PDB file of C-alpha atoms in Angstrom:
ATOM      1  CA  MET G   1     -37.591   1.893  52.886  1.00  0.00           C
ATOM      2  CA  PRO G   2     -34.300   2.777  51.157  1.00  0.00           C
ATOM      3  CA  PHE G   3     -34.367   3.666  47.490  1.00  0.00           C
ATOM      4  CA  THR G   4     -32.610   0.908  45.495  1.00  0.00           C
ATOM      5  CA  ASN G   5     -32.157   0.019  41.879  1.00  0.00           C
ATOM      6  CA  PHE G   6     -31.631   3.715  41.226  1.00  0.00           C
ATOM      7  CA  ASP G   7     -30.359   3.132  37.713  1.00  0.00           C
ATOM      8  CA  SER G   8     -31.651  -0.035  36.028  1.00  0.00           C
ATOM      9  CA  ARG G   9     -30.134   0.637  32.622  1.00  0.00           C
ATOM     10  CA  HIS G  10     -28.054  -2.463  32.217  1.00  0.00           C
ATOM     11  CA  PHE G  11     -26.091  -3.533  29.120  1.00  0.00           C
ATOM     12  CA  THR G  12     -26.851  -6.667  27.187  1.00  0.00           C
ATOM     13  CA  ALA G  13     -23.955  -8.809  25.918  1.00  0.00           C
ATOM     14  CA  ALA G  14     -24.681  -7.583  22.380  1.00  0.00           C
ATOM     15  CA  GLU G  15     -24.591  -3.937  23.499  1.00  0.00           C
ATOM     16  CA  LYS G  16     -21.259  -4.463  25.315  1.00  0.00           C
ATOM     17  CA  THR G  17     -19.781  -6.094  22.224  1.00  0.00           C
ATOM     18  CA  SER G  18     -21.032  -3.297  19.970  1.00  0.00           C
ATOM     19  CA  ILE G  19     -19.666  -0.582  22.277  1.00  0.00           C
ATOM     20  CA  ASN G  20     -16.294  -2.319  22.621  1.00  0.00           C
ATOM     21  CA  THR G  21     -16.088  -2.772  18.854  1.00  0.00           C
ATOM     22  CA  THR G  22     -16.934   0.869  18.292  1.00  0.00           C
ATOM     23  CA  VAL G  23     -14.362   2.099  20.837  1.00  0.00           C
ATOM     24  CA  THR G  24     -11.738  -0.167  19.295  1.00  0.00           C
ATOM     25  CA  SER G  25     -12.566   1.283  15.890  1.00  0.00           C
ATOM     26  CA  LEU G  26     -12.262   4.810  17.235  1.00  0.00           C
ATOM     27  CA  GLU G  27      -8.920   3.989  18.902  1.00  0.00           C
ATOM     28  CA  SER G  28      -7.678   2.559  15.572  1.00  0.00           C
ATOM     29  CA  ALA G  29      -8.885   5.555  13.582  1.00  0.00           C
ATOM     30  CA  LEU G  30      -7.136   7.970  15.955  1.00  0.00           C
ATOM     31  CA  SER G  31      -3.946   5.981  16.637  1.00  0.00           C
ATOM     32  CA  LEU G  32      -1.788   7.758  14.065  1.00  0.00           C
ATOM     33  CA  LYS G  33      -3.077  11.200  15.032  1.00  0.00           C
ATOM     34  CA  LEU G  34      -2.593  11.043  18.760  1.00  0.00           C
ATOM     35  CA  ALA G  35       0.390  12.688  20.500  1.00  0.00           C
ATOM     36  CA  ASN G  36       2.135  11.667  23.669  1.00  0.00           C
ATOM     37  CA  LEU G  37       3.692  14.698  25.331  1.00  0.00           C
ATOM     38  CA  THR G  38       6.004  14.710  28.316  1.00  0.00           C
ATOM     39  CA  ALA G  39       5.191  17.020  31.244  1.00  0.00           C
ATOM     40  CA  GLN G  40       7.882  19.403  30.006  1.00  0.00           C
ATOM     41  CA  GLU G  41       6.436  19.383  26.463  1.00  0.00           C
ATOM     42  CA  ARG G  42       2.965  20.020  27.825  1.00  0.00           C
ATOM     43  CA  GLN G  43       4.244  23.056  29.649  1.00  0.00           C
ATOM     44  CA  GLN G  44       6.209  24.268  26.630  1.00  0.00           C
ATOM     45  CA  TYR G  45       3.443  23.850  24.044  1.00  0.00           C
ATOM     46  CA  GLY G  46       0.426  24.298  26.300  1.00  0.00           C
ATOM     47  CA  SER G  47       0.694  28.083  26.441  1.00  0.00           C
ATOM     48  CA  VAL G  48      -2.054  28.883  23.939  1.00  0.00           C
ATOM     49  CA  ASN G  49      -4.557  30.297  26.353  1.00  0.00           C
ATOM     50  CA  GLU G  50      -7.937  31.825  25.480  1.00  0.00           C
ATOM     51  CA  GLN G  51      -6.413  35.221  24.703  1.00  0.00           C
ATOM     52  CA  ASN G  52      -3.925  33.631  22.308  1.00  0.00           C
ATOM     53  CA  LYS G  53      -6.720  31.658  20.659  1.00  0.00           C
ATOM     54  CA  LEU G  54      -8.453  34.960  19.923  1.00  0.00           C
ATOM     55  CA  ILE G  55      -5.231  36.195  18.271  1.00  0.00           C
ATOM     56  CA  ILE G  56      -5.107  33.054  16.140  1.00  0.00           C
ATOM     57  CA  ALA G  57      -8.767  33.473  15.136  1.00  0.00           C
ATOM     58  CA  LYS G  58      -8.251  37.151  14.234  1.00  0.00           C
ATOM     59  CA  VAL G  59      -5.195  36.357  12.104  1.00  0.00           C
ATOM     60  CA  LYS G  60      -7.233  33.651  10.368  1.00  0.00           C
ATOM     61  CA  ASP G  61     -10.072  36.149   9.768  1.00  0.00           C
ATOM     62  CA  PHE G  62      -7.598  38.531   8.145  1.00  0.00           C
ATOM     63  CA  ARG G  63      -6.093  35.708   6.091  1.00  0.00           C
ATOM     64  CA  ASP G  64      -9.608  34.750   4.867  1.00  0.00           C
ATOM     65  CA  SER G  65     -10.781  38.317   4.131  1.00  0.00           C
ATOM     66  CA  GLN G  66      -7.586  40.139   3.123  1.00  0.00           C
ATOM     67  CA  PRO G  67      -4.873  37.636   2.205  1.00  0.00           C
ATOM     68  CA  ASN G  68      -2.692  40.411   0.830  1.00  0.00           C
ATOM     69  CA  LEU G  69      -2.027  41.487   4.444  1.00  0.00           C
ATOM     70  CA  SER G  70      -0.657  38.034   5.363  1.00  0.00           C
ATOM     71  CA  SER G  71       3.012  37.367   5.954  1.00  0.00           C
ATOM     72  CA  PRO G  72       4.751  35.449   3.152  1.00  0.00           C
ATOM     73  CA  ASP G  73       6.883  33.776   5.845  1.00  0.00           C
ATOM     74  CA  VAL G  74       3.944  31.741   7.141  1.00  0.00           C
ATOM     75  CA  ASP G  75       2.960  28.450   5.489  1.00  0.00           C
ATOM     76  CA  TRP G  76      -0.699  29.351   5.167  1.00  0.00           C
ATOM     77  CA  THR G  77      -1.746  25.921   3.943  1.00  0.00           C
ATOM     78  CA  GLU G  78      -0.248  24.401   7.109  1.00  0.00           C
ATOM     79  CA  PHE G  79      -1.745  27.183   9.238  1.00  0.00           C
ATOM     80  CA  LEU G  80      -5.253  26.480   7.863  1.00  0.00           C
ATOM     81  CA  ASN G  81      -4.738  22.689   8.199  1.00  0.00           C
ATOM     82  CA  ASP G  82      -3.684  23.175  11.831  1.00  0.00           C
ATOM     83  CA  TYR G  83      -6.655  25.441  12.472  1.00  0.00           C
ATOM     84  CA  ASP G  84      -9.088  23.016  10.877  1.00  0.00           C
ATOM     85  CA  SER G  85      -7.600  20.022  12.794  1.00  0.00           C
ATOM     86  CA  ARG G  86      -7.698  21.948  16.075  1.00  0.00           C
ATOM     87  CA  THR G  87     -11.337  22.900  15.522  1.00  0.00           C
ATOM     88  CA  PHE G  88     -12.234  19.320  14.653  1.00  0.00           C
ATOM     89  CA  LEU G  89     -10.351  17.960  17.696  1.00  0.00           C
ATOM     90  CA  GLN G  90     -12.021  20.459  20.061  1.00  0.00           C
ATOM     91  CA  THR G  91     -15.480  19.505  18.797  1.00  0.00           C
ATOM     92  CA  THR G  92     -14.667  15.814  19.084  1.00  0.00           C
ATOM     93  CA  ILE G  93     -13.249  16.251  22.576  1.00  0.00           C
ATOM     94  CA  GLN G  94     -16.405  18.057  23.651  1.00  0.00           C
ATOM     95  CA  ARG G  95     -18.612  15.265  22.234  1.00  0.00           C
ATOM     96  CA  LEU G  96     -16.476  12.558  23.877  1.00  0.00           C
ATOM     97  CA  GLN G  97     -16.366  14.490  27.170  1.00  0.00           C
ATOM     98  CA  SER G  98     -20.155  14.585  27.161  1.00  0.00           C
ATOM     99  CA  LEU G  99     -20.199  10.803  26.715  1.00  0.00           C
ATOM    100  CA  ILE G 100     -17.580  10.372  29.476  1.00  0.00           C
ATOM    101  CA  ASP G 101     -19.639  12.556  31.842  1.00  0.00           C
ATOM    102  CA  GLY G 102     -22.735  10.483  31.115  1.00  0.00           C
ATOM    103  CA  LEU G 103     -20.833   7.216  31.564  1.00  0.00           C
ATOM    104  CA  ASN G 104     -19.367   8.417  34.892  1.00  0.00           C
ATOM    105  CA  ASN G 105     -22.816   9.437  36.100  1.00  0.00           C
ATOM    106  CA  ALA G 106     -24.321   6.098  35.154  1.00  0.00           C
ATOM    107  CA  LYS G 107     -21.426   4.296  36.858  1.00  0.00           C
ATOM    108  CA  ILE G 108     -22.027   6.345  40.061  1.00  0.00           C
ATOM    109  CA  LEU G 109     -25.655   5.224  40.074  1.00  0.00           C
ATOM    110  CA  HIS G 110     -24.718   1.553  39.550  1.00  0.00           C
ATOM    111  CA  ASP G 111     -22.099   1.855  42.303  1.00  0.00           C
ATOM    112  CA  TRP G 112     -24.780   3.361  44.616  1.00  0.00           C
ATOM    113  CA  ASP G 113     -27.131   0.466  43.871  1.00  0.00           C
ATOM    114  CA  ASN G 114     -24.371  -2.073  44.572  1.00  0.00           C
ATOM    115  CA  TYR G 115     -23.367  -0.411  47.809  1.00  0.00           C
ATOM    116  CA  GLN G 116     -26.955  -0.157  49.073  1.00  0.00           C
ATOM    117  CA  ALA G 117     -27.557  -3.826  48.237  1.00  0.00           C
ATOM    118  CA  ALA G 118     -24.285  -4.752  49.972  1.00  0.00           C
ATOM    119  CA  LEU G 119     -25.340  -2.849  53.090  1.00  0.00           C
ATOM    120  CA  THR G 120     -28.716  -4.594  53.077  1.00  0.00           C
ATOM    121  CA  ASP G 121     -26.971  -7.951  52.756  1.00  0.00           C
ATOM    122  CA  TYR G 122     -24.593  -7.075  55.563  1.00  0.00           C
ATOM    123  CA  ASP G 123     -27.492  -6.082  57.800  1.00  0.00           C
ATOM    124  CA  PHE G 124     -29.155  -9.433  57.021  1.00  0.00           C
ATOM    125  CA  ALA G 125     -25.952 -11.286  57.831  1.00  0.00           C
ATOM    126  CA  LYS G 126     -25.712  -9.457  61.173  1.00  0.00           C
ATOM    127  CA  TYR G 127     -29.285 -10.432  61.962  1.00  0.00           C
ATOM    128  CA  LYS G 128     -28.692 -14.064  61.011  1.00  0.00           C
ATOM    129  CA  ALA G 129     -25.492 -14.112  63.062  1.00  0.00           C
ATOM    130  CA  THR G 130     -27.582 -13.286  66.139  1.00  0.00           C
ATOM    131  CA  THR G 131     -29.686 -16.376  65.491  1.00  0.00           C
ATOM    132  CA  GLN G 132     -26.604 -18.564  65.501  1.00  0.00           C
ATOM    133  CA  ALA G 133     -27.153 -19.519  61.827  1.00  0.00           C
ATOM    134  CA  VAL G 134     -24.078 -21.306  60.429  1.00  0.00           C
ATOM    135  CA  GLY G 135     -21.581 -19.214  58.479  1.00  0.00           C
ATOM    136  CA  PHE G 136     -23.032 -15.792  59.158  1.00  0.00           C
ATOM    137  CA  GLU G 137     -20.699 -14.857  61.961  1.00  0.00           C
ATOM    138  CA  THR G 138     -17.682 -15.352  59.655  1.00  0.00           C
ATOM    139  CA  LYS G 139     -19.415 -13.335  56.934  1.00  0.00           C
ATOM    140  CA  VAL G 140     -20.111 -10.485  59.386  1.00  0.00           C
ATOM    141  CA  GLU G 141     -16.470 -10.497  60.515  1.00  0.00           C
ATOM    142  CA  GLU G 142     -15.151 -10.552  56.944  1.00  0.00           C
ATOM    143  CA  VAL G 143     -17.431  -7.754  55.673  1.00  0.00           C
ATOM    144  CA  GLY G 144     -17.229  -5.779  58.923  1.00  0.00           C
ATOM    145  CA  GLN G 145     -13.482  -5.243  58.519  1.00  0.00           C
ATOM    146  CA  PHE G 146     -14.231  -2.667  55.801  1.00  0.00           C
ATOM    147  CA  PHE G 147     -16.167  -0.419  58.131  1.00  0.00           C
ATOM    148  CA  THR G 148     -13.945   2.094  59.935  1.00  0.00           C
ATOM    149  CA  GLY G 149     -14.570   3.857  63.181  1.00  0.00           C
ATOM    150  CA  GLY G 150     -15.329   0.917  65.422  1.00  0.00           C
ATOM    151  CA  ASN G 151     -18.935  -0.198  65.594  1.00  0.00           C
ATOM    152  CA  ASN G 152     -21.388  -0.137  62.737  1.00  0.00           C
ATOM    153  CA  GLN G 153     -24.068   1.742  64.687  1.00  0.00           C
ATOM    154  CA  SER G 154     -23.661   4.754  62.357  1.00  0.00           C
ATOM    155  CA  ARG G 155     -25.036   2.652  59.487  1.00  0.00           C
ATOM    156  CA  ALA G 156     -28.086   1.721  61.539  1.00  0.00           C
ATOM    157  CA  ASN G 157     -28.580   5.355  62.603  1.00  0.00           C
ATOM    158  CA  THR G 158     -28.303   6.552  58.973  1.00  0.00           C
ATOM    159  CA  THR G 159     -30.840   3.943  57.816  1.00  0.00           C
ATOM    160  CA  ALA G 160     -33.228   4.818  60.679  1.00  0.00           C
ATOM    161  CA  ALA G 161     -32.925   8.560  59.943  1.00  0.00           C
ATOM    162  CA  ALA G 162     -33.605   8.009  56.231  1.00  0.00           C
ATOM    163  CA  GLU G 163     -36.665   5.855  57.011  1.00  0.00           C
ATOM    164  CA  ALA G 164     -37.977   8.463  59.450  1.00  0.00           C
ATOM    165  CA  GLU G 165     -37.779  11.156  56.725  1.00  0.00           C
ATOM    166  CA  GLU G 166     -40.003   9.123  54.392  1.00  0.00           C
TER     167      GLU G 166
END
């Protein structure tokens, strides 16, 4: 028997509303802080690699511990504000990325459930079409168009192999 309902964590209407409200609030809070760079600007400004980040951190360490060694030509208030904002953004991005990864994984499981149920329904329709039940032949033709490679025997073989392993 195939494993279905792999991920039964469904959202209630209230949860969907709450999440949408929260995301809208987050979008509003960030709207004035976001930047939209062109591909050329990304290439121009995106050159701060890990090595360069170490340089920035070391210069900040010197600024914090021995400010007398700092260049008077640098706006240190702006430097520290940029450093703080960058640190905050990186932490926020990591937190949001973790949520995105979890959402993508949950979506994959729901997609899997839908696909397995659709295959089961298609197999049922094929069976009913062999009994001359009204409407099933059309359904089989309509759904069957999405299967490539000719016949649908590979689906039956995959199902039989999975059942044999159990």
